[in-house]
mmCIF file of C-alpha atoms and ligand atoms in Angstrom:
data_model
loop_
_atom_site.group_PDB
_atom_site.id
_atom_site.type_symbol
_atom_site.label_atom_id
_atom_site.label_comp_id
_atom_site.label_asym_id
_atom_site.label_seq_id
_atom_site.Cartn_x
_atom_site.Cartn_y
_atom_site.Cartn_z
ATOM 1 C CA MET A 24 25.798 0.400 0.459
ATOM 2 C CA ASN A 25 25.179 -3.352 1.158
ATOM 3 C CA THR A 26 21.545 -3.991 1.578
ATOM 4 C CA VAL A 27 21.102 -7.120 4.148
ATOM 5 C CA VAL A 28 17.995 -9.057 4.179
ATOM 6 C CA TYR A 29 17.473 -10.457 7.650
ATOM 7 C CA LYS A 30 15.061 -13.471 8.653
ATOM 8 C CA PRO A 31 12.865 -12.070 11.557
ATOM 9 C CA SER A 32 14.411 -13.852 14.541
ATOM 10 C CA LYS A 33 14.358 -12.052 17.495
ATOM 11 C CA GLU A 34 18.172 -11.367 17.353
ATOM 12 C CA ASN A 35 17.736 -9.888 13.921
ATOM 13 C CA ILE A 36 14.511 -7.788 15.041
ATOM 14 C CA LYS A 37 16.700 -6.126 17.404
ATOM 15 C CA ILE A 38 19.371 -5.460 14.959
ATOM 16 C CA CYS A 39 17.036 -3.472 12.608
ATOM 17 C CA ALA A 40 15.599 -1.833 15.601
ATOM 18 C CA ASP A 41 18.938 -0.484 16.610
ATOM 19 C CA LEU A 42 19.365 0.508 13.065
ATOM 20 C CA ILE A 43 16.212 2.318 12.900
ATOM 21 C CA ARG A 44 17.083 4.395 16.753
ATOM 22 C CA GLY A 45 20.423 5.049 15.559
ATOM 23 C CA GLY A 46 18.914 7.000 12.373
ATOM 24 C CA SER A 47 18.833 4.324 9.292
ATOM 25 C CA THR A 48 16.055 3.070 7.453
ATOM 26 C CA VAL A 49 14.921 -0.551 7.530
ATOM 27 C CA ALA A 50 12.061 -2.164 5.032
ATOM 28 C CA PHE A 51 9.765 -4.559 7.206
ATOM 29 C CA PRO A 52 6.737 -6.585 6.480
ATOM 30 C CA THR A 53 3.329 -5.374 7.517
ATOM 31 C CA GLU A 54 -0.248 -7.218 6.832
ATOM 32 C CA THR A 55 -0.825 -4.461 3.950
ATOM 33 C CA VAL A 56 2.555 -4.159 2.223
ATOM 34 C CA TYR A 57 6.280 -3.715 3.216
ATOM 35 C CA GLY A 58 7.026 -0.627 4.785
ATOM 36 C CA LEU A 59 10.122 1.551 4.842
ATOM 37 C CA GLY A 60 10.773 2.792 8.343
ATOM 38 C CA ALA A 61 12.785 5.531 10.113
ATOM 39 C CA ASN A 62 12.578 7.050 13.521
ATOM 40 C CA ALA A 63 9.436 9.591 12.996
ATOM 41 C CA LEU A 64 11.299 12.275 15.389
ATOM 42 C CA ASP A 65 14.348 12.466 13.688
ATOM 43 C CA PRO A 66 14.245 14.713 9.952
ATOM 44 C CA THR A 67 17.598 13.609 9.027
ATOM 45 C CA ALA A 68 16.378 9.865 9.102
ATOM 46 C CA VAL A 69 13.020 10.523 7.581
ATOM 47 C CA ARG A 70 15.086 12.616 4.506
ATOM 48 C CA LYS A 71 16.685 9.144 3.915
ATOM 49 C CA ILE A 72 13.432 7.434 3.076
ATOM 50 C CA TYR A 73 12.531 10.231 0.637
ATOM 51 C CA GLU A 74 16.023 9.870 -0.821
ATOM 52 C CA ALA A 75 15.763 6.025 -1.073
ATOM 53 C CA LYS A 76 12.431 5.901 -2.661
ATOM 54 C CA GLY A 77 12.906 9.002 -5.107
ATOM 55 C CA ARG A 78 9.453 10.308 -3.676
ATOM 56 C CA PRO A 79 8.329 13.844 -3.670
ATOM 57 C CA SER A 80 8.757 15.309 -0.281
ATOM 58 C CA ASP A 81 5.224 16.889 -0.021
ATOM 59 C CA ASN A 82 3.946 13.269 0.076
ATOM 60 C CA PRO A 83 3.543 12.706 3.799
ATOM 61 C CA LEU A 84 4.239 9.481 5.821
ATOM 62 C CA ILE A 85 2.171 7.329 8.030
ATOM 63 C CA VAL A 86 3.595 6.966 11.466
ATOM 64 C CA HIS A 87 3.564 3.279 12.586
ATOM 65 C CA LEU A 88 2.958 2.515 16.447
ATOM 66 C CA ALA A 89 3.256 -0.557 18.555
ATOM 67 C CA ASP A 90 0.848 0.564 21.128
ATOM 68 C CA ILE A 91 -2.243 2.823 21.533
ATOM 69 C CA LYS A 92 -0.260 4.401 24.526
ATOM 70 C CA GLN A 93 2.185 5.851 22.287
ATOM 71 C CA LEU A 94 -0.693 7.646 20.613
ATOM 72 C CA ASN A 95 -0.667 10.795 22.775
ATOM 73 C CA GLU A 96 2.951 11.312 21.827
ATOM 74 C CA VAL A 97 2.037 12.113 18.163
ATOM 75 C CA ALA A 98 -1.643 13.072 18.122
ATOM 76 C CA ALA A 99 -2.557 16.601 19.728
ATOM 77 C CA GLU A 100 -6.150 15.609 19.922
ATOM 78 C CA ILE A 101 -8.040 12.009 19.954
ATOM 79 C CA PRO A 102 -11.726 12.462 19.423
ATOM 80 C CA PRO A 103 -14.054 9.672 20.627
ATOM 81 C CA LEU A 104 -14.746 8.317 17.197
ATOM 82 C CA ALA A 105 -11.082 7.448 16.717
ATOM 83 C CA TYR A 106 -11.236 5.403 19.939
ATOM 84 C CA GLU A 107 -14.335 3.499 18.792
ATOM 85 C CA LEU A 108 -12.503 2.823 15.144
ATOM 86 C CA MET A 109 -9.213 1.606 17.021
ATOM 87 C CA SER A 110 -10.990 -0.726 19.608
ATOM 88 C CA ALA A 111 -12.753 -2.275 16.225
ATOM 89 C CA PHE A 112 -10.137 -2.244 13.954
ATOM 90 C CA THR A 113 -6.791 -2.086 15.328
ATOM 91 C CA PRO A 114 -4.163 -3.531 15.037
ATOM 92 C CA GLY A 115 -5.055 -3.737 11.491
ATOM 93 C CA PRO A 116 -4.772 -2.048 8.098
ATOM 94 C CA LEU A 117 -6.561 1.186 9.258
ATOM 95 C CA THR A 118 -4.676 4.702 9.100
ATOM 96 C CA LEU A 119 -6.384 7.593 11.289
ATOM 97 C CA VAL A 120 -5.437 11.294 10.501
ATOM 98 C CA PHE A 121 -5.329 13.295 13.622
ATOM 99 C CA LYS A 122 -4.010 17.048 14.365
ATOM 100 C CA LYS A 123 -0.402 16.418 14.978
ATOM 101 C CA ALA A 124 1.540 16.757 18.211
ATOM 102 C CA PRO A 125 4.514 19.362 18.127
ATOM 103 C CA CYS A 126 7.280 16.794 18.088
ATOM 104 C CA ILE A 127 6.413 15.513 14.711
ATOM 105 C CA PRO A 128 8.492 17.076 11.988
ATOM 106 C CA ASP A 129 7.278 18.681 8.939
ATOM 107 C CA CYS A 130 9.031 16.362 6.808
ATOM 108 C CA VAL A 131 6.885 13.357 8.068
ATOM 109 C CA THR A 132 3.603 15.272 7.230
ATOM 110 C CA GLY A 133 4.534 16.930 4.249
ATOM 111 C CA GLY A 134 3.955 20.262 5.871
ATOM 112 C CA LEU A 135 0.439 19.345 6.987
ATOM 113 C CA ASP A 136 -0.823 20.083 10.626
ATOM 114 C CA THR A 137 -2.237 16.562 10.646
ATOM 115 C CA VAL A 138 -0.529 13.212 10.929
ATOM 116 C CA ALA A 139 -1.315 9.600 9.884
ATOM 117 C CA VAL A 140 -1.297 6.961 12.246
ATOM 118 C CA ARG A 141 -1.310 3.029 12.250
ATOM 119 C CA PHE A 142 -1.109 0.197 14.471
ATOM 120 C CA PRO A 143 0.043 -2.826 12.166
ATOM 121 C CA SER A 144 -1.291 -6.140 13.161
ATOM 122 C CA HIS A 145 1.807 -8.053 11.330
ATOM 123 C CA THR A 146 3.521 -9.864 14.187
ATOM 124 C CA VAL A 147 7.099 -8.772 12.791
ATOM 125 C CA ALA A 148 6.094 -5.341 12.373
ATOM 126 C CA ALA A 149 4.608 -5.404 15.875
ATOM 127 C CA MET A 150 7.860 -6.920 17.356
ATOM 128 C CA LEU A 151 10.006 -4.257 15.748
ATOM 129 C CA LEU A 152 7.954 -1.392 16.687
ATOM 130 C CA ARG A 153 7.892 -2.665 20.249
ATOM 131 C CA GLU A 154 11.814 -3.063 20.102
ATOM 132 C CA CYS A 155 12.276 0.683 18.639
ATOM 133 C CA GLY A 156 10.587 2.094 21.313
ATOM 134 C CA VAL A 157 10.011 5.384 18.975
ATOM 135 C CA PRO A 158 7.389 6.202 16.396
ATOM 136 C CA VAL A 159 8.195 4.802 12.995
ATOM 137 C CA CYS A 160 7.152 6.605 9.917
ATOM 138 C CA ALA A 161 6.913 4.301 6.555
ATOM 139 C CA PRO A 162 5.761 4.711 3.434
ATOM 140 C CA SER A 163 5.538 1.633 1.225
ATOM 141 C CA ALA A 164 8.947 0.313 0.650
ATOM 142 C CA ASN A 165 9.254 0.795 -3.200
ATOM 143 C CA LEU A 166 10.454 2.986 -5.589
ATOM 144 C CA SER A 167 8.195 5.892 -6.220
ATOM 145 C CA THR A 168 5.666 5.250 -8.645
ATOM 146 C CA ARG A 169 6.132 1.233 -8.915
ATOM 147 C CA PRO A 170 3.906 -1.204 -7.752
ATOM 148 C CA SER A 171 3.813 -1.607 -3.830
ATOM 149 C CA PRO A 172 6.108 -4.434 -2.619
ATOM 150 C CA THR A 173 4.023 -7.479 -0.889
ATOM 151 C CA THR A 174 7.600 -9.620 -0.637
ATOM 152 C CA ALA A 175 10.948 -8.945 0.650
ATOM 153 C CA GLU A 176 12.198 -9.985 -3.031
ATOM 154 C CA HIS A 177 10.268 -7.033 -4.277
ATOM 155 C CA VAL A 178 11.626 -4.455 -2.035
ATOM 156 C CA LEU A 179 15.204 -5.860 -2.712
ATOM 157 C CA LYS A 180 14.587 -5.517 -6.605
ATOM 158 C CA ASP A 181 13.667 -1.670 -6.084
ATOM 159 C CA MET A 182 15.755 -1.127 -2.755
ATOM 160 C CA ASN A 183 19.385 -3.044 -3.319
ATOM 161 C CA GLY A 184 22.098 -0.844 -2.580
ATOM 162 C CA ARG A 185 19.521 1.923 -1.530
ATOM 163 C CA ILE A 186 18.728 0.910 2.283
ATOM 164 C CA PRO A 187 20.866 -1.107 4.904
ATOM 165 C CA ALA A 188 18.255 -3.623 5.828
ATOM 166 C CA ILE A 189 15.304 -5.644 4.923
ATOM 167 C CA LEU A 190 13.343 -7.586 7.517
ATOM 168 C CA ASP A 191 11.997 -10.724 5.517
ATOM 169 C CA GLY A 192 8.493 -11.692 6.819
ATOM 170 C CA GLY A 193 7.254 -13.748 3.647
ATOM 171 C CA GLN A 194 4.356 -12.342 1.519
ATOM 172 C CA CYS A 195 1.873 -9.545 2.874
ATOM 173 C CA ASP A 196 -1.320 -10.893 3.829
ATOM 174 C CA VAL A 197 -3.918 -8.123 2.480
ATOM 175 C CA GLY A 198 -1.714 -7.076 -0.419
ATOM 176 C CA LEU A 199 -3.209 -3.692 -0.664
ATOM 177 C CA GLU A 200 -2.460 -0.588 1.710
ATOM 178 C CA SER A 201 -4.493 0.671 4.572
ATOM 179 C CA THR A 202 -7.692 2.381 4.456
ATOM 180 C CA ILE A 203 -7.087 6.025 5.758
ATOM 181 C CA VAL A 204 -9.719 8.100 7.392
ATOM 182 C CA ASP A 205 -9.000 11.496 8.554
ATOM 183 C CA VAL A 206 -10.487 12.275 12.139
ATOM 184 C CA SER A 207 -8.952 15.645 12.611
ATOM 185 C CA GLY A 208 -12.055 17.755 11.567
ATOM 186 C CA GLY A 209 -15.502 17.795 12.616
ATOM 187 C CA LYS A 210 -16.781 15.222 10.291
ATOM 188 C CA PRO A 211 -14.773 12.017 9.303
ATOM 189 C CA ARG A 212 -13.794 11.787 5.923
ATOM 190 C CA LEU A 213 -12.363 8.624 3.926
ATOM 191 C CA LEU A 214 -8.988 9.609 2.132
ATOM 192 C CA ARG A 215 -8.210 6.337 0.874
ATOM 193 C CA LYS A 216 -9.736 3.052 0.381
ATOM 194 C CA GLY A 217 -7.812 0.036 1.402
ATOM 195 C CA GLY A 218 -7.568 -2.984 3.694
ATOM 196 C CA ILE A 219 -10.768 -2.171 5.547
ATOM 197 C CA PRO A 220 -13.786 -1.976 3.265
ATOM 198 C CA ALA A 221 -15.529 1.249 3.852
ATOM 199 C CA GLU A 222 -18.591 -0.233 4.389
ATOM 200 C CA ALA A 223 -17.136 -1.635 7.543
ATOM 201 C CA LEU A 224 -16.670 1.556 8.822
ATOM 202 C CA PHE A 225 -20.235 2.917 8.280
ATOM 203 C CA PRO A 226 -21.710 1.745 11.469
ATOM 204 C CA PHE A 227 -19.166 3.790 13.518
ATOM 205 C CA THR A 228 -18.839 6.892 10.967
ATOM 206 C CA GLY A 229 -22.169 7.009 8.998
ATOM 207 C CA PRO A 230 -21.859 7.291 5.517
ATOM 208 C CA LEU A 231 -18.553 8.485 4.726
ATOM 209 C CA GLU A 232 -17.567 11.487 2.354
ATOM 210 C CA THR A 233 -15.007 10.237 0.111
ATOM 211 C CA VAL A 234 -12.196 12.314 -0.765
ATOM 212 C CA GLU A 235 -9.406 11.694 -3.459
ATOM 213 C CA SER A 236 -8.372 14.964 -4.212
ATOM 214 C CA SER A 237 -4.956 16.553 -5.401
ATOM 215 C CA GLU A 238 -5.311 19.304 -3.184
ATOM 216 C CA LYS A 239 -2.251 19.382 -0.717
ATOM 217 C CA ALA A 240 -4.553 19.878 2.264
ATOM 218 C CA LEU A 241 -6.387 16.674 1.834
ATOM 219 C CA CYS A 242 -4.587 13.249 0.666
ATOM 220 C CA PRO A 243 -1.172 14.501 -0.907
ATOM 221 C CA GLY A 244 -0.207 11.395 -2.242
ATOM 222 C CA MET A 245 -3.307 10.910 -4.531
ATOM 223 C CA LYS A 246 -1.695 13.158 -7.110
ATOM 224 C CA TYR A 247 1.465 11.089 -8.251
ATOM 225 C CA LYS A 248 1.463 8.431 -10.926
ATOM 226 C CA HIS A 249 1.060 5.021 -8.599
ATOM 227 C CA TYR A 250 1.495 1.502 -8.691
ATOM 228 C CA SER A 251 2.618 1.403 -12.507
ATOM 229 C CA PRO A 252 5.006 -1.319 -13.622
ATOM 230 C CA GLU A 253 6.926 -0.901 -16.921
ATOM 231 C CA ALA A 254 4.185 -2.608 -19.012
ATOM 232 C CA GLU A 255 1.107 -1.050 -20.039
ATOM 233 C CA VAL A 256 -2.016 -1.817 -17.980
ATOM 234 C CA TYR A 257 -5.508 -1.707 -19.141
ATOM 235 C CA PHE A 258 -8.291 -2.444 -16.793
ATOM 236 C CA SER A 259 -12.018 -3.508 -17.636
ATOM 237 C CA ALA A 260 -14.919 -2.511 -15.668
ATOM 238 C CA PHE A 261 -16.932 -5.713 -14.066
ATOM 239 C CA TYR A 262 -19.773 -6.310 -16.341
ATOM 240 C CA ASP A 263 -21.740 -8.982 -18.529
ATOM 241 C CA GLY A 264 -19.660 -8.489 -21.487
ATOM 242 C CA MET A 265 -16.360 -8.037 -19.765
ATOM 243 C CA TYR A 266 -14.701 -11.451 -20.836
ATOM 244 C CA GLU A 267 -15.325 -10.514 -24.396
ATOM 245 C CA THR A 268 -13.904 -7.176 -24.328
ATOM 246 C CA ILE A 269 -10.941 -8.461 -22.763
ATOM 247 C CA ALA A 270 -10.201 -11.257 -25.028
ATOM 248 C CA ALA A 271 -10.898 -8.768 -28.147
ATOM 249 C CA GLU A 272 -8.398 -6.373 -26.611
ATOM 250 C CA TYR A 273 -5.820 -8.831 -25.986
ATOM 251 C CA ASP A 274 -6.130 -9.840 -29.598
ATOM 252 C CA LYS A 275 -5.856 -6.187 -30.888
ATOM 253 C CA LEU A 276 -2.650 -5.798 -28.784
ATOM 254 C CA THR A 277 -1.296 -9.027 -29.921
ATOM 255 C CA ALA A 278 -1.959 -8.293 -33.465
ATOM 256 C CA SER A 279 0.018 -4.982 -33.020
ATOM 257 C CA GLY A 280 2.991 -7.063 -31.870
ATOM 258 C CA LYS A 281 2.595 -6.888 -27.963
ATOM 259 C CA LYS A 282 3.370 -9.413 -25.679
ATOM 260 C CA VAL A 283 -0.081 -9.221 -23.380
ATOM 261 C CA VAL A 284 -1.094 -10.921 -20.170
ATOM 262 C CA ILE A 285 -4.196 -11.038 -18.653
ATOM 263 C CA ILE A 286 -4.910 -10.974 -14.735
ATOM 264 C CA CYS A 287 -8.165 -13.142 -13.940
ATOM 265 C CA LEU A 288 -9.762 -15.050 -11.251
ATOM 266 C CA ASP A 289 -8.880 -18.736 -11.259
ATOM 267 C CA ILE A 290 -12.226 -19.614 -12.278
ATOM 268 C CA ASN A 291 -12.274 -17.167 -15.140
ATOM 269 C CA ALA A 292 -8.932 -18.487 -16.955
ATOM 270 C CA PRO A 293 -10.552 -21.149 -19.334
ATOM 271 C CA ARG A 294 -12.902 -18.388 -21.261
ATOM 272 C CA TYR A 295 -9.619 -16.644 -22.448
ATOM 273 C CA GLY A 296 -8.717 -20.026 -24.276
ATOM 274 C CA THR A 297 -5.048 -20.218 -25.092
ATOM 275 C CA ARG A 298 -4.329 -16.499 -24.313
ATOM 276 C CA ASN A 299 -1.450 -15.834 -21.613
ATOM 277 C CA VAL A 300 -3.315 -15.612 -18.057
ATOM 278 C CA TYR A 301 -2.255 -15.144 -14.476
ATOM 279 C CA GLY A 302 -4.567 -16.612 -12.389
ATOM 280 C CA ALA A 303 -5.184 -14.265 -9.194
ATOM 281 C CA GLY A 304 -6.768 -16.888 -6.963
ATOM 282 C CA ARG A 305 -10.335 -18.022 -6.081
ATOM 283 C CA ASN A 306 -11.948 -14.656 -4.737
ATOM 284 C CA PHE A 307 -11.407 -10.699 -4.739
ATOM 285 C CA GLU A 308 -9.523 -11.131 -1.427
ATOM 286 C CA ASP A 309 -6.844 -13.555 -3.052
ATOM 287 C CA TYR A 310 -6.941 -11.100 -6.135
ATOM 288 C CA ALA A 311 -5.848 -8.021 -3.726
ATOM 289 C CA HIS A 312 -3.371 -10.406 -2.169
ATOM 290 C CA ASN A 313 -1.777 -10.867 -5.686
ATOM 291 C CA VAL A 314 -2.158 -8.085 -7.623
ATOM 292 C CA PHE A 315 1.115 -6.285 -7.023
ATOM 293 C CA ALA A 316 3.204 -9.179 -7.473
ATOM 294 C CA TYR A 317 1.499 -10.000 -10.831
ATOM 295 C CA LEU A 318 2.265 -6.273 -12.087
ATOM 296 C CA ARG A 319 5.733 -6.745 -11.084
ATOM 297 C CA ARG A 320 6.205 -10.343 -12.526
ATOM 298 C CA ALA A 321 4.597 -8.971 -15.898
ATOM 299 C CA ASP A 322 7.818 -6.856 -16.143
ATOM 300 C CA ASP A 323 10.162 -9.973 -15.033
ATOM 301 C CA GLU A 324 8.669 -11.647 -17.690
ATOM 302 C CA LYS A 325 8.699 -8.869 -20.256
ATOM 303 C CA TYR A 326 5.336 -8.474 -21.141
ATOM 304 C CA ASP A 327 4.427 -5.208 -23.077
ATOM 305 C CA ALA A 328 0.881 -5.084 -21.696
ATOM 306 C CA VAL A 329 -1.170 -6.468 -18.592
ATOM 307 C CA ILE A 330 -4.980 -6.641 -18.974
ATOM 308 C CA ALA A 331 -6.734 -6.845 -15.493
ATOM 309 C CA GLU A 332 -10.187 -8.036 -15.039
ATOM 310 C CA GLY A 333 -12.680 -5.590 -13.205
ATOM 311 C CA VAL A 334 -14.416 -7.007 -9.832
ATOM 312 C CA ASP A 335 -17.372 -6.138 -7.933
ATOM 313 C CA SER A 336 -16.970 -2.960 -5.806
ATOM 314 C CA ALA A 337 -17.936 -4.710 -2.357
ATOM 315 C CA GLY A 338 -15.537 -5.519 0.197
ATOM 316 C CA ILE A 339 -11.954 -5.091 -0.480
ATOM 317 C CA GLY A 340 -13.025 -4.512 -4.262
ATOM 318 C CA SER A 341 -13.328 -1.157 -4.424
ATOM 319 C CA ALA A 342 -9.810 -0.721 -3.224
ATOM 320 C CA LEU A 343 -8.676 -3.074 -5.622
ATOM 321 C CA ILE A 344 -10.462 -1.076 -8.404
ATOM 322 C CA ASN A 345 -8.738 2.023 -7.254
ATOM 323 C CA ARG A 346 -5.592 0.740 -7.434
ATOM 324 C CA LEU A 347 -6.088 -0.772 -10.779
ATOM 325 C CA ILE A 348 -7.171 2.293 -12.580
ATOM 326 C CA LYS A 349 -4.268 3.995 -10.853
ATOM 327 C CA SER A 350 -2.031 1.447 -12.514
ATOM 328 C CA SER A 351 -3.785 1.650 -15.530
ATOM 329 C CA GLY A 352 -3.152 5.341 -15.811
ATOM 330 C CA GLY A 353 -6.897 5.630 -17.035
ATOM 331 C CA LYS A 354 -6.750 2.908 -19.613
ATOM 332 C CA ILE A 355 -10.031 1.491 -18.933
ATOM 333 C CA ILE A 356 -11.572 -0.950 -21.685
HETATM 334 P P1 AMP B 20 2.151 5.092 1.577
HETATM 335 O O1 AMP B 20 3.091 4.986 2.545
HETATM 336 O O2 AMP B 20 2.933 5.033 0.059
HETATM 337 O O3 AMP B 20 0.908 4.365 1.586
HETATM 338 O O4 AMP B 20 1.514 6.629 1.474
HETATM 339 C C1 AMP B 20 1.007 7.233 2.695
HETATM 340 C C2 AMP B 20 -0.055 7.842 2.214
HETATM 341 O O5 AMP B 20 -0.919 8.314 3.344
HETATM 342 C C3 AMP B 20 0.213 9.376 1.414
HETATM 343 O O6 AMP B 20 0.471 9.392 0.087
HETATM 344 C C4 AMP B 20 -0.974 10.242 1.845
HETATM 345 O O7 AMP B 20 -2.018 10.058 0.963
HETATM 346 C C5 AMP B 20 -1.592 9.699 3.304
HETATM 347 N N1 AMP B 20 -1.359 10.336 4.283
HETATM 348 C C6 AMP B 20 -0.153 10.562 5.294
HETATM 349 N N2 AMP B 20 -0.249 11.347 5.993
HETATM 350 C C7 AMP B 20 -1.289 12.151 5.902
HETATM 351 C C8 AMP B 20 -1.843 13.392 6.572
HETATM 352 N N3 AMP B 20 -1.453 13.908 7.536
HETATM 353 N N4 AMP B 20 -3.213 13.822 5.990
HETATM 354 C C9 AMP B 20 -3.825 13.152 4.729
HETATM 355 N N5 AMP B 20 -3.250 11.852 4.243
HETATM 356 C C10 AMP B 20 -2.142 11.356 4.843
HETATM 357 MG MG1 MG B 21 3.085 3.782 -1.600
#
């Protein structure tokens, strides 16, 4: 299969919407990461997503909508809290889990009786979804386990020859996936940290119970290896001695013959002297925005190991820590 990369003109968005309505998959930009979309009401099309990604099919997909008016088509029950959260945070990087409507096939929800729904704020995503007219389910447009794609080039690298089309909308703004809140039961639960900081939700939800479980009924995707480049990833906690710990680990790995790079805030780069660094930007938002791109770049530049600086857990920091721990496979220094 030939993979065509389209600039997001009106005509090209129409071509991509026609592909989705016709049962094909299309990768498209959102404010979080690139998604690989298919018509959520067409099980044959949905299965093409799992095939292209090499993703286990008990890992459910998020349904993307253009307009809150479509929500009744996919969700069986919409509690008042959902309306409050949607009026505060959508469109944007917040996914809500509802009891599902009967039209949503099992292959979208991994056999669960709930459905995850999101309204992306990215202009290209919103235009594509509006043009499609159908709910579009989409996971991140990377090969399963690889770092999520935040540019069209990342998608092409993983998906070339596996999907018909990629809409190129430049680099994603947030760079980490959406925050997922389950509102399908009595008490809301935080299923995944992400683009909206949990503390921003608390005025609406009260303190949220965090659930990142391997149990199928909770948040199934969490049990799989995630966000991993070929290089080994090490992650340091954020504390006073972090810089010395990272430098010592770098020197140890280098002495054992490994090519190593440190991901750090720009301002910290001088602390590492002549060691290799990727400057992740001025603050933790920049770091989140750039982190997946750097994990991929480390592979392109044939590094054997990446050491990622820890961050403060406020704001986006908490989601960033979660992704870094996952990509490190628990190698915390
Ligand atoms: P991704 O598209 O790769 O960001 O993954 C989507 C993630 O959303 C899945 O891995 C699940 O963790 C979560 N998810 C999707 N649908 C549901 C659902 N019905 N209930 C709970 N979690 C869900
Ligand atoms: Mg993913």
